[in-house]
mmCIF file of C-alpha atoms in Angstrom:
data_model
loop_
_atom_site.group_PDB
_atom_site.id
_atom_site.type_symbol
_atom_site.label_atom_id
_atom_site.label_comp_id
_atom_site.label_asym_id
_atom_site.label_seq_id
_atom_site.Cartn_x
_atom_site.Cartn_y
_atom_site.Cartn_z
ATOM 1 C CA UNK A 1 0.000 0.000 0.000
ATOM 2 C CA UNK A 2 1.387 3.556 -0.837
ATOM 3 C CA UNK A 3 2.000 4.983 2.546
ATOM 4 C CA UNK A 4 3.802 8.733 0.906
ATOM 5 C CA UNK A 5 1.922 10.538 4.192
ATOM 6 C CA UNK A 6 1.844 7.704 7.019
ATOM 7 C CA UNK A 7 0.980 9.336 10.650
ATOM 8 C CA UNK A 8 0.716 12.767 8.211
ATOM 9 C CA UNK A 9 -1.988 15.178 9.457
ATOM 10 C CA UNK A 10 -3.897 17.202 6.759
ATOM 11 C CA UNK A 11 -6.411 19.829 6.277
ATOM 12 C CA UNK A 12 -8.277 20.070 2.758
ATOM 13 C CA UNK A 13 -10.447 23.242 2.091
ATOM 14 C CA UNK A 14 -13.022 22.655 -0.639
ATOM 15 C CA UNK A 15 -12.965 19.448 0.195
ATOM 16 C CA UNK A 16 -16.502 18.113 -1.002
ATOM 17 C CA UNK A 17 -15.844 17.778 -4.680
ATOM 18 C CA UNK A 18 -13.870 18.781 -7.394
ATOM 19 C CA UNK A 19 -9.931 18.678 -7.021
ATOM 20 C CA UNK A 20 -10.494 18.703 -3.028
ATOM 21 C CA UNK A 21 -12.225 15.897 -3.156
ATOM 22 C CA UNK A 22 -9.832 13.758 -5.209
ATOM 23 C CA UNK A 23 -6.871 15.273 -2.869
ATOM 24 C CA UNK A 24 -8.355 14.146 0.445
ATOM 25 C CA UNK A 25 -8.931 10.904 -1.444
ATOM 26 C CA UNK A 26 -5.653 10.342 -2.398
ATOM 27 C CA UNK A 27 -4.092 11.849 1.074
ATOM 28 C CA UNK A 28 -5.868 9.004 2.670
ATOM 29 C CA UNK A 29 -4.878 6.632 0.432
ATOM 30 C CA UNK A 30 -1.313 7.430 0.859
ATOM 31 C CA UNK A 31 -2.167 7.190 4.417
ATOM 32 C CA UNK A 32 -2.877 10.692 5.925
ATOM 33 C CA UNK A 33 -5.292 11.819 9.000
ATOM 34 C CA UNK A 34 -7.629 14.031 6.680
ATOM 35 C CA UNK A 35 -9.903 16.874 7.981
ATOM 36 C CA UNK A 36 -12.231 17.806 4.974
ATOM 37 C CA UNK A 37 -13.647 21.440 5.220
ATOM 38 C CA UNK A 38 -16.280 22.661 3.160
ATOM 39 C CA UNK A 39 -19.389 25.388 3.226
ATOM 40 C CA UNK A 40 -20.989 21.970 2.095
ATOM 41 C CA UNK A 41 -20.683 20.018 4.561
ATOM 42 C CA UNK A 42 -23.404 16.873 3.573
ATOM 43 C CA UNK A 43 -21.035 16.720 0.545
ATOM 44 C CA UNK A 44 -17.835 16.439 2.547
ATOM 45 C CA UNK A 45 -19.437 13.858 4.827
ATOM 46 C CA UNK A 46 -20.118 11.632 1.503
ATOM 47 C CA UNK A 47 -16.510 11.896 0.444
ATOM 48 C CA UNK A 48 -15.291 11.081 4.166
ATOM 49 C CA UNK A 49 -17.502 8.238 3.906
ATOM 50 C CA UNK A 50 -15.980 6.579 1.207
ATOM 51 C CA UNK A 51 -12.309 6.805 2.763
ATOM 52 C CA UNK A 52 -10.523 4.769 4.693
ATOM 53 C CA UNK A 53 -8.533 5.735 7.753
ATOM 54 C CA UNK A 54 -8.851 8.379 10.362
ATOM 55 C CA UNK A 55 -11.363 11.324 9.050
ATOM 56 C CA UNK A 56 -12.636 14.744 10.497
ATOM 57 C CA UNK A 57 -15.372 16.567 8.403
ATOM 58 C CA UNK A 58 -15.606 20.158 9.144
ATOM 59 C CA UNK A 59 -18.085 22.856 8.042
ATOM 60 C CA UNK A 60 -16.410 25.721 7.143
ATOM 61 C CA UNK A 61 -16.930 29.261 5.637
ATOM 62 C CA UNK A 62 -12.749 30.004 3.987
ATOM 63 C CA UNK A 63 -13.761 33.627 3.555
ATOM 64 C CA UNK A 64 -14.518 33.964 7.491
ATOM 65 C CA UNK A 65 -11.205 34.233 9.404
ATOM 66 C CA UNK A 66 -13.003 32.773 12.776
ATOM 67 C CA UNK A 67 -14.087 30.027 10.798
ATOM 68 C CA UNK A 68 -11.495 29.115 9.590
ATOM 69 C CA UNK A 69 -9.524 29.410 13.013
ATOM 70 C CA UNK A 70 -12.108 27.316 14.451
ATOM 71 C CA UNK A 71 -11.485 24.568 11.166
ATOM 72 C CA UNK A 72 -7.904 24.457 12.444
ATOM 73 C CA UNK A 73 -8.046 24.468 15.928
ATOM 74 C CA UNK A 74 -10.666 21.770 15.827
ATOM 75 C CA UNK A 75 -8.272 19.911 13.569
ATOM 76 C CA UNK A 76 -5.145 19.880 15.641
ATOM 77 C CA UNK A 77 -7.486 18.733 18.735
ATOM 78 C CA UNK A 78 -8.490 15.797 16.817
ATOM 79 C CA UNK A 79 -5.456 14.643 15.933
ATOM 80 C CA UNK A 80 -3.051 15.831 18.087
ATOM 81 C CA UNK A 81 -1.341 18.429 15.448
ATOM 82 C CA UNK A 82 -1.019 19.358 11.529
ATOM 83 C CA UNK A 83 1.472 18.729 9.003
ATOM 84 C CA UNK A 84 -0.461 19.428 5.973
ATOM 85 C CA UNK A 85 -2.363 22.207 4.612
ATOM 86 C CA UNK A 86 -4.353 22.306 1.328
ATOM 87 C CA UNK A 87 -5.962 25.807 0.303
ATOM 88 C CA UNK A 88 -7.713 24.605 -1.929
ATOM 89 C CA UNK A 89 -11.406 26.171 -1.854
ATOM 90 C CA UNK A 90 -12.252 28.679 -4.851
ATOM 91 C CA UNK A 91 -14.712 30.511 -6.670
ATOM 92 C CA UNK A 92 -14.923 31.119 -10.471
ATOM 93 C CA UNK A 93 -15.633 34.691 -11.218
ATOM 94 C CA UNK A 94 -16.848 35.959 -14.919
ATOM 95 C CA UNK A 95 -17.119 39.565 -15.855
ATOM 96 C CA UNK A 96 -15.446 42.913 -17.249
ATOM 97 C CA UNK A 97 -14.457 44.996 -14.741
ATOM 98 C CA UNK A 98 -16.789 47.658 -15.343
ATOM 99 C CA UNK A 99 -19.688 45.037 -15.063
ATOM 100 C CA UNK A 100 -18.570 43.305 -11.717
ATOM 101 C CA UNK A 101 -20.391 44.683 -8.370
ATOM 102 C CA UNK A 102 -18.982 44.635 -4.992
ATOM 103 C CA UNK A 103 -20.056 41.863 -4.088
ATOM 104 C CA UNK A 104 -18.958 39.590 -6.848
ATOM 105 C CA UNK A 105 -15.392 41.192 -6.435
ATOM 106 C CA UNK A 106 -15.757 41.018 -2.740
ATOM 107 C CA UNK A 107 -16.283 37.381 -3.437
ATOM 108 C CA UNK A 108 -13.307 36.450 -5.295
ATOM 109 C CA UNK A 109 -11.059 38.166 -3.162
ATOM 110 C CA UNK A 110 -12.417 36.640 -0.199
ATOM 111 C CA UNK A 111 -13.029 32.944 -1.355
ATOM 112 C CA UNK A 112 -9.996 32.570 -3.191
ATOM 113 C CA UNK A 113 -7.420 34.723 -1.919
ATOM 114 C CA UNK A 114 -8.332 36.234 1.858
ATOM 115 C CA UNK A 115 -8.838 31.970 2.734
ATOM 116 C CA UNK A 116 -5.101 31.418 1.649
ATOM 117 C CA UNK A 117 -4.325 34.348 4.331
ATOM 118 C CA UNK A 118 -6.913 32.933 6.969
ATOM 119 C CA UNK A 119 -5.698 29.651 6.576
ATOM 120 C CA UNK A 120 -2.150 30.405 6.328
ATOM 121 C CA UNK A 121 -1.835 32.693 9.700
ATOM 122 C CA UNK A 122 -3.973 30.181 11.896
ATOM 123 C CA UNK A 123 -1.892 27.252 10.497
ATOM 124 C CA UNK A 124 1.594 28.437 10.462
ATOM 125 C CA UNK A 125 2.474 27.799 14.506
ATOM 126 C CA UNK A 126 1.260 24.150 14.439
ATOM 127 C CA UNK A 127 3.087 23.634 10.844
ATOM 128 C CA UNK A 128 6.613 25.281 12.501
ATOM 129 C CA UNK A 129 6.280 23.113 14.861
ATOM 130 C CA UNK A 130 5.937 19.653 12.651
ATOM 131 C CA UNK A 131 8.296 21.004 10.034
ATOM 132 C CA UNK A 132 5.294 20.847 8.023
ATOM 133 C CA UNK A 133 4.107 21.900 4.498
ATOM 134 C CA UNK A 134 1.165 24.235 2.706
ATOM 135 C CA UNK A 135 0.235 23.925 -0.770
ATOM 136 C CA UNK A 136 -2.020 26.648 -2.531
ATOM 137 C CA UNK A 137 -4.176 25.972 -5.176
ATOM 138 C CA UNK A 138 -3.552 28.685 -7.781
ATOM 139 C CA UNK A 139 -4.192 28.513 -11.742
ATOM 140 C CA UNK A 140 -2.697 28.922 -15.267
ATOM 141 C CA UNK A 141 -5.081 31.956 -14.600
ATOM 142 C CA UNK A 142 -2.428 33.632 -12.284
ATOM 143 C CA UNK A 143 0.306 34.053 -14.676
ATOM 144 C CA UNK A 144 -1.450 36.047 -17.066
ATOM 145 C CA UNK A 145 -4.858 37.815 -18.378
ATOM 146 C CA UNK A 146 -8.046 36.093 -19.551
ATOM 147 C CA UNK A 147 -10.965 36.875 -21.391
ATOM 148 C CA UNK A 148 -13.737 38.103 -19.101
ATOM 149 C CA UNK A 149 -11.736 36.624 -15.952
ATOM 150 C CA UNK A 150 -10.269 40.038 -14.788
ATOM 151 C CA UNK A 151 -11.252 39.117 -10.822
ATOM 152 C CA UNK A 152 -10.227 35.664 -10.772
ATOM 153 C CA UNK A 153 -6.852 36.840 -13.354
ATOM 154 C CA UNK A 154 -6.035 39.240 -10.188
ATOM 155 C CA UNK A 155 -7.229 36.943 -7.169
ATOM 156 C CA UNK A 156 -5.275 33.750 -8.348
ATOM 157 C CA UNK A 157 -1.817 35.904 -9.309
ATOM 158 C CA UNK A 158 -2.141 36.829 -5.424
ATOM 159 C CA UNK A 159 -2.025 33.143 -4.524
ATOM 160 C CA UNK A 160 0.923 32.259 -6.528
ATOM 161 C CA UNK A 161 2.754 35.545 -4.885
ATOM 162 C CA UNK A 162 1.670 35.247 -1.488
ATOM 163 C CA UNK A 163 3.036 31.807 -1.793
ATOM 164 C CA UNK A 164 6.363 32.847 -2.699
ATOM 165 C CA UNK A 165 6.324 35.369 0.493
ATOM 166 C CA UNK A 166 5.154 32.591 2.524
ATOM 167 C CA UNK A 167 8.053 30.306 1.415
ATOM 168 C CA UNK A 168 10.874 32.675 1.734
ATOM 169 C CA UNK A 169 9.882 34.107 4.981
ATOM 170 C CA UNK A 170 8.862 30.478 6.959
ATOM 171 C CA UNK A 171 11.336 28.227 5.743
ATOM 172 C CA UNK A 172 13.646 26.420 6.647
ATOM 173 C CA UNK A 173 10.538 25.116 9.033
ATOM 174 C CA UNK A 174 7.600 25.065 6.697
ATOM 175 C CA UNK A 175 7.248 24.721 3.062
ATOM 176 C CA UNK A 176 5.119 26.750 0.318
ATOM 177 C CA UNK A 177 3.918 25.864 -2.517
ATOM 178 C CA UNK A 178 1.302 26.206 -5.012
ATOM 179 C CA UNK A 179 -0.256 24.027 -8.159
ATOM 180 C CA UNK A 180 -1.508 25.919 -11.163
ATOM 181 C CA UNK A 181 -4.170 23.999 -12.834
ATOM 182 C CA UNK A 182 -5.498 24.745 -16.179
ATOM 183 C CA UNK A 183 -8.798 23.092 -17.200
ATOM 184 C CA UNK A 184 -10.258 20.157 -14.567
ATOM 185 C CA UNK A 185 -12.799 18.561 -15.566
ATOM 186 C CA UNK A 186 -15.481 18.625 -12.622
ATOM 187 C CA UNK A 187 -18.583 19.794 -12.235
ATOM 188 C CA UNK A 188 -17.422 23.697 -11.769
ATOM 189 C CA UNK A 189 -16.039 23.394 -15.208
ATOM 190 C CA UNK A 190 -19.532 21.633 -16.664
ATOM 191 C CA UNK A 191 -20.218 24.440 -18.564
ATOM 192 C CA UNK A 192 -17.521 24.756 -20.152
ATOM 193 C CA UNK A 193 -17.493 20.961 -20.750
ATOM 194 C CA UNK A 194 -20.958 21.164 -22.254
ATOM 195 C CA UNK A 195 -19.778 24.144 -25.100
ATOM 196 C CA UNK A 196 -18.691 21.984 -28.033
ATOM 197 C CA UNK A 197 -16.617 25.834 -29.467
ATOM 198 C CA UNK A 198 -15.019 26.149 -25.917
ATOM 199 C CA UNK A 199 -13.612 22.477 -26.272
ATOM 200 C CA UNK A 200 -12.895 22.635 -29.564
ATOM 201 C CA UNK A 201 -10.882 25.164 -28.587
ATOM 202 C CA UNK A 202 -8.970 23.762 -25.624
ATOM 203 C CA UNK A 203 -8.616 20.940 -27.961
ATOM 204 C CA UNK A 204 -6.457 23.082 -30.004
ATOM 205 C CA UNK A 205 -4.187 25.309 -27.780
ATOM 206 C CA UNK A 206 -3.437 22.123 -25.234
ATOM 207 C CA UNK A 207 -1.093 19.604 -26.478
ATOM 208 C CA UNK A 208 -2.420 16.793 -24.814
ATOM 209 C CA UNK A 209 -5.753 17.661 -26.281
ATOM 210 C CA UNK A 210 -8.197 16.970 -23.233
ATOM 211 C CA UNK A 211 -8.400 18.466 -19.571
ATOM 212 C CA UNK A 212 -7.550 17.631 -16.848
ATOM 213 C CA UNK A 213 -8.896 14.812 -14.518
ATOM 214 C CA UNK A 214 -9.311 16.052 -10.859
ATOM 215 C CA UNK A 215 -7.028 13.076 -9.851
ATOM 216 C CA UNK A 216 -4.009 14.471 -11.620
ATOM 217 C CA UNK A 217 -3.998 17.618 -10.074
ATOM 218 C CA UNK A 218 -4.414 15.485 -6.701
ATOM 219 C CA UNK A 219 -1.376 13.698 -7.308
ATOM 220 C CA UNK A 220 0.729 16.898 -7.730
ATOM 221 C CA UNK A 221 -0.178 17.967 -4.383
ATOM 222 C CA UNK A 222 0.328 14.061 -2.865
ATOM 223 C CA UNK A 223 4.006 14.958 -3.990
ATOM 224 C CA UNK A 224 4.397 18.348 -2.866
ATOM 225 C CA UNK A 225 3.497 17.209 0.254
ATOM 226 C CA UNK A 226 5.361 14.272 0.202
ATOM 227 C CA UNK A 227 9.073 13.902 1.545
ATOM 228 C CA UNK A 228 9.972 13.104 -2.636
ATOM 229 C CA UNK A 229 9.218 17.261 -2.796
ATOM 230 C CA UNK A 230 12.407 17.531 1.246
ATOM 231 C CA UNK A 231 13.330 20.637 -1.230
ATOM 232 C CA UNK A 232 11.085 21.693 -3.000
ATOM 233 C CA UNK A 233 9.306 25.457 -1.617
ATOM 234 C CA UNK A 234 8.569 28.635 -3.080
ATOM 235 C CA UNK A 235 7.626 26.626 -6.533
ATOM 236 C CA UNK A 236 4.371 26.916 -8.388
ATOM 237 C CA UNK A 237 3.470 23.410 -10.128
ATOM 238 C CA UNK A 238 1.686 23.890 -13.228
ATOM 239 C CA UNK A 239 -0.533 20.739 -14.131
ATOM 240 C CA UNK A 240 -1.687 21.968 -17.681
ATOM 241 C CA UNK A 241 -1.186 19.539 -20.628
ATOM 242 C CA UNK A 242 1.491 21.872 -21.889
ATOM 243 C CA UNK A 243 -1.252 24.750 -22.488
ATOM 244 C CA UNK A 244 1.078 27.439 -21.085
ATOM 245 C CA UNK A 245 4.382 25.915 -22.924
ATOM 246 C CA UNK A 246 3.113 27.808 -26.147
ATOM 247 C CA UNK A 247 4.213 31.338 -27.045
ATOM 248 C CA UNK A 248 0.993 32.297 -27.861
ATOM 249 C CA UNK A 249 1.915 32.388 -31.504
ATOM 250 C CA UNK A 250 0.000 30.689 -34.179
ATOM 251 C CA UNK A 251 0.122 27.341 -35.340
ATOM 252 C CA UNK A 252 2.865 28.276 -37.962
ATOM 253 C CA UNK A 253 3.336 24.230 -38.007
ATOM 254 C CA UNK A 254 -0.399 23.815 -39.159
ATOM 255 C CA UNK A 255 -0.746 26.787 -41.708
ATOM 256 C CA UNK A 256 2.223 26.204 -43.524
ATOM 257 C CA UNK A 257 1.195 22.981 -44.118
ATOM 258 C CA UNK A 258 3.865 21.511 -41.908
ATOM 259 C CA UNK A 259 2.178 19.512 -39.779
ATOM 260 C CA UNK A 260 -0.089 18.082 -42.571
#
């Protein structure tokens, strides 16, 4: 059996489906104590269900800083410290600028970014103390611009630099990292999924020609937070079928006839 986190302690936000759910699958496969968090918390309870091992499901709010200093202190109660922990929760966010409202930037910056603070601060003592590890879940979306993603562009490029700042200024006792996703194909993504253009499209521009299953992004992070990644901090993973390798330039290849 693949024991990569034996006697490891973990917390995974967004933990009820998606990419959380695969990682707190795969943490307690590799044998990791895993606390699921989610705003959903039926849904995490279903995932804990299906695991094996020691498993603490926790309702929690990311974008609330006493929630989530209740997620972690209820965590390190339970079992007895924490070694791992997974920012993982996020929101999508669509709009021009001049069309978002308070509230929907208010949202981004709070779901995606402020929880990577919350979590961060309330975790850090226990993690000095274990020598442990935090990885952020960021996006391809954090290097660079997008159509209609100008909140999300700007929330996600602040989890791939506060995890730098985290690295350099907690190590040597606790590692930072992040994992930049492009598309995963879960049920956030659906409607993108269900727009033959859009995956036409992604078809196209990624190599690999498909996205993403949720497991492969897990297995990044099982690694990251594994002692294979003893030196590895401060780095941003990208898991994106080569989608960012390009140049942005045309297919030169495919209109020259090239690649016929």
């Amino acid at each position: 059996m693949p024991n990569r986190l034996s006697e490891k302690r973990a917390i995974v936000t967004g933990a009820a489906a998606g990419i959380g759910a695969a990682v707190a699958t795969r943490f307690a496969e590799e044998g990791a104590s895993v606390a699921l968090a989610d705003i959903d918390v039926e849904a995490a309870e279903d995932v804990a269900n299906s695991l094996e091992g020691e498993t603490l499901v926790v309702e929690a709010d990311v974008s609330n800083s006493s929630s989530i200093d209740a997620l972690v202190e209820e965590t390190v109660e339970e079992f007895g410290g924490l070694d791992i922990l997974v920012n993982n929760a996020g929101v999508g966010m669509f709009g021009h600028v001049p069309d978002l409202s308070d509230d929907d930037w208010d949202t981004a910056v709070g779901v995606d970014l402020n929880s990577v603070f919350y979590g961060s601060r309330a975790a850090m003592p226990h993690l000095e103390e274990s020598g442990g590890c935090i990885i952020n879940t960021a996006s391809i979306s954090g290097s660079g611009g997008d159509y209609g993603l100008e909140a999300y562009n700007a929330v996600k490029g602040g989890v791939k630099n506060l995890t730098k700042a985290l690295a350099i200024n907690h190590g040597p006792e606790v590692r930072v990292n992040s994992v930049s996703p492009g598309l995963v194909l879960t049920d956030a993504t659906q409607d993108f999924q269900d727009n033959e253009a859009i995956m036409e499209d992604y078809g196209e521009r990624v190599p690999l020609e498909r996205g993403a299953e949720p497991e492969e992004i897990a297995d990044g992070m099982v690694f990251l937070a594994s002692s294979d990644a003893s030196y590895v901090s401060g780095h941003d993973l990208v898991i994106d079928g080569a989608m960012t390798a390009s140049a942005g330039q045309p297919n030169f290849g495919k209109h020259l006839g090239v690649d016929e």
